[in-house]
mmCIF file of C-alpha atoms in Angstrom:
data_model
loop_
_atom_site.group_PDB
_atom_site.id
_atom_site.type_symbol
_atom_site.label_atom_id
_atom_site.label_comp_id
_atom_site.label_asym_id
_atom_site.label_seq_id
_atom_site.Cartn_x
_atom_site.Cartn_y
_atom_site.Cartn_z
ATOM 1 C CA MET T 17 143.662 92.145 181.528
ATOM 2 C CA SER T 18 142.088 94.981 181.129
ATOM 3 C CA ASP T 19 140.217 96.886 183.284
ATOM 4 C CA ALA T 20 138.941 99.349 181.030
ATOM 5 C CA ALA T 21 135.258 100.063 181.808
ATOM 6 C CA THR T 22 132.592 99.002 178.705
ATOM 7 C CA PRO T 23 131.839 102.846 177.191
ATOM 8 C CA ALA T 24 128.610 104.192 177.888
ATOM 9 C CA VAL T 25 125.655 104.204 175.567
ATOM 10 C CA PRO T 26 124.628 107.408 175.292
ATOM 11 C CA GLU T 27 120.942 108.346 176.457
ATOM 12 C CA PRO T 28 118.856 108.672 173.569
ATOM 13 C CA VAL T 29 117.941 112.266 172.657
ATOM 14 C CA GLY T 30 115.337 114.843 171.188
ATOM 15 C CA ARG T 31 112.999 112.484 168.909
ATOM 16 C CA GLU T 32 114.753 109.140 169.420
ATOM 17 C CA ARG T 33 113.749 109.626 173.080
ATOM 18 C CA VAL T 34 110.442 110.674 172.330
ATOM 19 C CA ALA T 35 110.119 107.122 169.493
ATOM 20 C CA ALA T 36 111.377 105.564 172.558
ATOM 21 C CA ALA T 37 108.876 106.524 175.176
ATOM 22 C CA ALA T 38 106.010 106.716 173.133
ATOM 23 C CA ALA T 39 107.145 103.055 172.382
ATOM 24 C CA SER T 40 107.135 102.174 176.266
ATOM 25 C CA LEU T 41 103.722 103.451 176.344
ATOM 26 C CA GLY T 42 102.441 101.221 173.600
ATOM 27 C CA ILE T 43 102.032 104.414 171.392
ATOM 28 C CA ASP T 44 102.231 104.728 167.701
ATOM 29 C CA VAL T 45 104.012 108.028 166.200
ATOM 30 C CA GLU T 46 105.171 108.634 163.092
ATOM 31 C CA LEU T 47 108.218 111.272 163.474
ATOM 32 C CA VAL T 48 107.864 113.883 160.235
ATOM 33 C CA GLN T 49 111.295 115.962 159.490
ATOM 34 C CA ARG T 50 109.909 119.517 158.440
ATOM 35 C CA PRO T 51 111.682 122.906 157.577
ATOM 36 C CA PRO T 52 112.345 124.916 159.863
ATOM 37 C CA ALA T 53 108.858 127.237 161.089
ATOM 38 C CA ARG T 54 108.872 130.461 162.562
ATOM 39 C CA SER T 55 105.394 129.997 164.046
ATOM 40 C CA LEU T 56 102.466 127.595 164.635
ATOM 41 C CA HIS T 57 100.597 128.408 161.589
ATOM 42 C CA GLU T 58 103.501 128.268 160.038
ATOM 43 C CA ALA T 59 104.368 124.989 160.913
ATOM 44 C CA ALA T 60 100.991 123.617 160.108
ATOM 45 C CA GLU T 61 101.043 125.090 156.487
ATOM 46 C CA LEU T 62 103.969 123.266 156.253
ATOM 47 C CA LEU T 63 102.988 119.766 157.432
ATOM 48 C CA GLY T 64 99.861 120.432 154.928
ATOM 49 C CA ILE T 65 97.447 120.661 158.457
ATOM 50 C CA ASP T 66 94.599 123.052 160.098
ATOM 51 C CA PRO T 67 96.393 124.479 163.166
ATOM 52 C CA ALA T 68 94.478 123.266 165.436
ATOM 53 C CA GLU T 69 95.647 119.810 164.210
ATOM 54 C CA ILE T 70 99.395 121.117 166.455
ATOM 55 C CA VAL T 71 98.759 120.441 169.917
ATOM 56 C CA LYS T 72 101.479 122.879 171.859
ATOM 57 C CA THR T 73 102.887 121.116 175.382
ATOM 58 C CA ILE T 74 103.219 124.368 177.541
ATOM 59 C CA VAL T 75 105.018 124.152 180.701
ATOM 60 C CA VAL T 76 103.537 126.000 183.715
ATOM 61 C CA LYS T 77 104.335 126.414 187.071
ATOM 62 C CA ARG T 78 102.467 126.456 190.458
ATOM 63 C CA ARG T 79 102.922 128.977 192.889
ATOM 64 C CA SER T 80 104.322 125.907 195.399
ATOM 65 C CA GLY T 81 106.979 125.255 192.635
ATOM 66 C CA ASP T 82 106.401 122.602 191.366
ATOM 67 C CA TYR T 83 105.375 121.982 187.370
ATOM 68 C CA LEU T 84 102.974 120.801 185.079
ATOM 69 C CA PHE T 85 102.057 120.060 181.303
ATOM 70 C CA ALA T 86 98.580 121.987 179.447
ATOM 71 C CA LEU T 87 98.028 120.667 176.468
ATOM 72 C CA VAL T 88 96.472 123.396 174.051
ATOM 73 C CA PRO T 89 95.565 122.912 170.914
ATOM 74 C CA GLY T 90 96.748 125.612 167.776
ATOM 75 C CA GLY T 91 94.644 129.051 167.578
ATOM 76 C CA ARG T 92 94.161 128.866 171.477
ATOM 77 C CA LYS T 93 95.531 129.771 174.473
ATOM 78 C CA ILE T 94 95.426 129.022 178.023
ATOM 79 C CA SER T 95 92.017 130.724 179.448
ATOM 80 C CA TRP T 96 93.991 131.273 183.239
ATOM 81 C CA PRO T 97 90.758 131.291 185.227
ATOM 82 C CA PRO T 98 88.828 128.379 184.681
ATOM 83 C CA PHE T 99 92.687 126.863 184.746
ATOM 84 C CA ARG T 100 93.500 128.120 188.312
ATOM 85 C CA THR T 101 89.957 126.584 189.546
ATOM 86 C CA LEU T 102 90.223 123.413 188.061
ATOM 87 C CA LEU T 103 93.509 123.137 189.938
ATOM 88 C CA GLY T 104 92.557 125.098 193.237
ATOM 89 C CA VAL T 105 95.204 127.353 193.212
ATOM 90 C CA ASN T 106 95.184 131.046 192.703
ATOM 91 C CA LYS T 107 98.554 131.612 191.175
ATOM 92 C CA LEU T 108 99.918 130.050 187.863
ATOM 93 C CA ALA T 109 102.619 131.069 185.998
ATOM 94 C CA MET T 110 104.836 129.841 182.656
ATOM 95 C CA PRO T 111 108.035 129.336 183.233
ATOM 96 C CA ASP T 112 110.784 130.899 181.209
ATOM 97 C CA ALA T 113 112.685 128.830 178.200
ATOM 98 C CA GLU T 114 116.129 127.925 180.665
ATOM 99 C CA THR T 115 113.486 126.477 183.447
ATOM 100 C CA ALA T 116 111.202 124.622 180.845
ATOM 101 C CA PHE T 117 113.842 122.937 179.275
ATOM 102 C CA ARG T 118 115.419 122.014 182.946
ATOM 103 C CA ALA T 119 111.825 120.869 184.035
ATOM 104 C CA THR T 120 111.344 118.647 180.471
ATOM 105 C CA GLY T 121 115.068 118.296 178.997
ATOM 106 C CA TYR T 122 113.335 119.806 175.681
ATOM 107 C CA GLU T 123 113.822 123.263 174.311
ATOM 108 C CA ARG T 124 110.723 125.540 174.045
ATOM 109 C CA GLY T 125 109.077 124.539 170.356
ATOM 110 C CA THR T 126 110.126 120.868 170.730
ATOM 111 C CA ILE T 127 108.522 120.260 174.510
ATOM 112 C CA THR T 128 106.400 116.896 174.826
ATOM 113 C CA VAL T 129 104.960 114.778 177.438
ATOM 114 C CA LEU T 130 106.523 112.115 175.624
ATOM 115 C CA GLY T 131 110.434 111.015 177.152
ATOM 116 C CA ALA T 132 110.284 114.896 179.666
ATOM 117 C CA THR T 133 113.101 113.728 182.403
ATOM 118 C CA SER T 134 110.348 114.748 184.711
ATOM 119 C CA ALA T 135 106.787 112.827 184.995
ATOM 120 C CA LEU T 136 104.558 115.755 185.316
ATOM 121 C CA PRO T 137 100.791 115.697 186.196
ATOM 122 C CA VAL T 138 99.134 116.331 182.348
ATOM 123 C CA TYR T 139 96.216 118.730 181.710
ATOM 124 C CA ALA T 140 94.764 118.393 178.380
ATOM 125 C CA ASP T 141 92.116 120.985 176.765
ATOM 126 C CA GLU T 142 88.793 118.772 175.722
ATOM 127 C CA ARG T 143 89.220 120.462 172.455
ATOM 128 C CA ILE T 144 91.989 117.747 171.421
ATOM 129 C CA LEU T 145 89.542 114.641 172.047
ATOM 130 C CA SER T 146 86.667 116.251 170.680
ATOM 131 C CA ARG T 147 88.338 116.540 167.189
ATOM 132 C CA GLY T 148 89.846 113.129 166.788
ATOM 133 C CA GLY T 149 91.660 111.833 164.744
ATOM 134 C CA ARG T 150 95.783 112.305 164.775
ATOM 135 C CA ILE T 151 96.983 115.119 166.439
ATOM 136 C CA SER T 152 101.009 116.904 165.710
ATOM 137 C CA ILE T 153 102.493 117.069 168.610
ATOM 138 C CA GLY T 154 105.997 118.030 170.223
ATOM 139 C CA ALA T 155 109.011 115.671 168.452
ATOM 140 C CA GLY T 156 112.254 116.379 171.015
ATOM 141 C CA GLU T 157 113.770 118.400 168.730
ATOM 142 C CA HIS T 158 113.252 121.833 166.059
ATOM 143 C CA GLY T 159 112.305 120.547 162.780
ATOM 144 C CA TRP T 160 111.110 117.463 162.956
ATOM 145 C CA SER T 161 106.766 117.010 164.420
ATOM 146 C CA ALA T 162 105.559 113.213 165.703
ATOM 147 C CA PHE T 163 101.983 112.288 165.595
ATOM 148 C CA VAL T 164 99.896 110.405 167.276
ATOM 149 C CA ASP T 165 96.112 109.357 167.869
ATOM 150 C CA ALA T 166 94.948 111.910 170.004
ATOM 151 C CA ALA T 167 92.795 109.318 172.074
ATOM 152 C CA ALA T 168 95.278 107.168 172.531
ATOM 153 C CA TYR T 169 98.280 109.985 173.278
ATOM 154 C CA LEU T 170 95.994 111.188 175.806
ATOM 155 C CA ALA T 171 95.018 107.869 177.736
ATOM 156 C CA ALA T 172 98.355 106.559 177.745
ATOM 157 C CA ILE T 173 99.676 109.582 179.316
ATOM 158 C CA GLY T 174 97.131 109.930 181.955
ATOM 159 C CA ALA T 175 96.033 113.420 180.849
ATOM 160 C CA VAL T 176 93.424 115.029 182.887
ATOM 161 C CA THR T 177 90.884 116.818 180.317
ATOM 162 C CA ALA T 178 89.249 119.876 180.683
ATOM 163 C CA ASP T 179 88.047 122.803 179.127
ATOM 164 C CA LEU T 180 90.885 124.934 180.232
ATOM 165 C CA THR T 181 91.395 127.562 176.700
ATOM 166 C CA GLU T 182 90.036 130.198 174.796
ATOM 167 C CA PRO T 183 90.643 131.455 171.009
ATOM 168 C CA GLU T 184 93.836 132.893 170.553
ATOM 169 C CA ASP T 185 93.896 136.827 169.662
ATOM 170 C CA PRO T 186 93.873 136.940 165.961
ATOM 171 C CA GLN T 187 95.700 140.250 166.164
ATOM 172 C CA SER T 188 98.736 138.734 168.051
#
């Protein structure tokens, strides 16, 4: 009789983790492979969508040391003063790539709430809902995009919606 342990089943990674998390929340997700993109605008072009349909998932650090997610439509950036007011804090920062990875289990450019290794509060710019329909979010790995219904996604992840962005500088 062998005492050999049953081999461990590896945890899902990348897009598999995203798909599993979406399924557990009852969210329909479509995973689409695409060529590598150097920017959000290039990714939008490759996907044949408007940049505003891509929602960036940004990790934000509070002064207290805890983290949260900010969901920002393409072509926009966090407007720090109203975001700090909404949260009732006087300091927020974006952590470096390694810290963001440790907080979420995903590399920058792939970060999503779905399947993140930490359950963080989620704040979404209200324009995501006002646009309606399908949005593209991080798929957990480079070269992939995930498409979800905006309203269903924000509801399932418990996002607080507010006006928290401003247009990006077109020169940046």
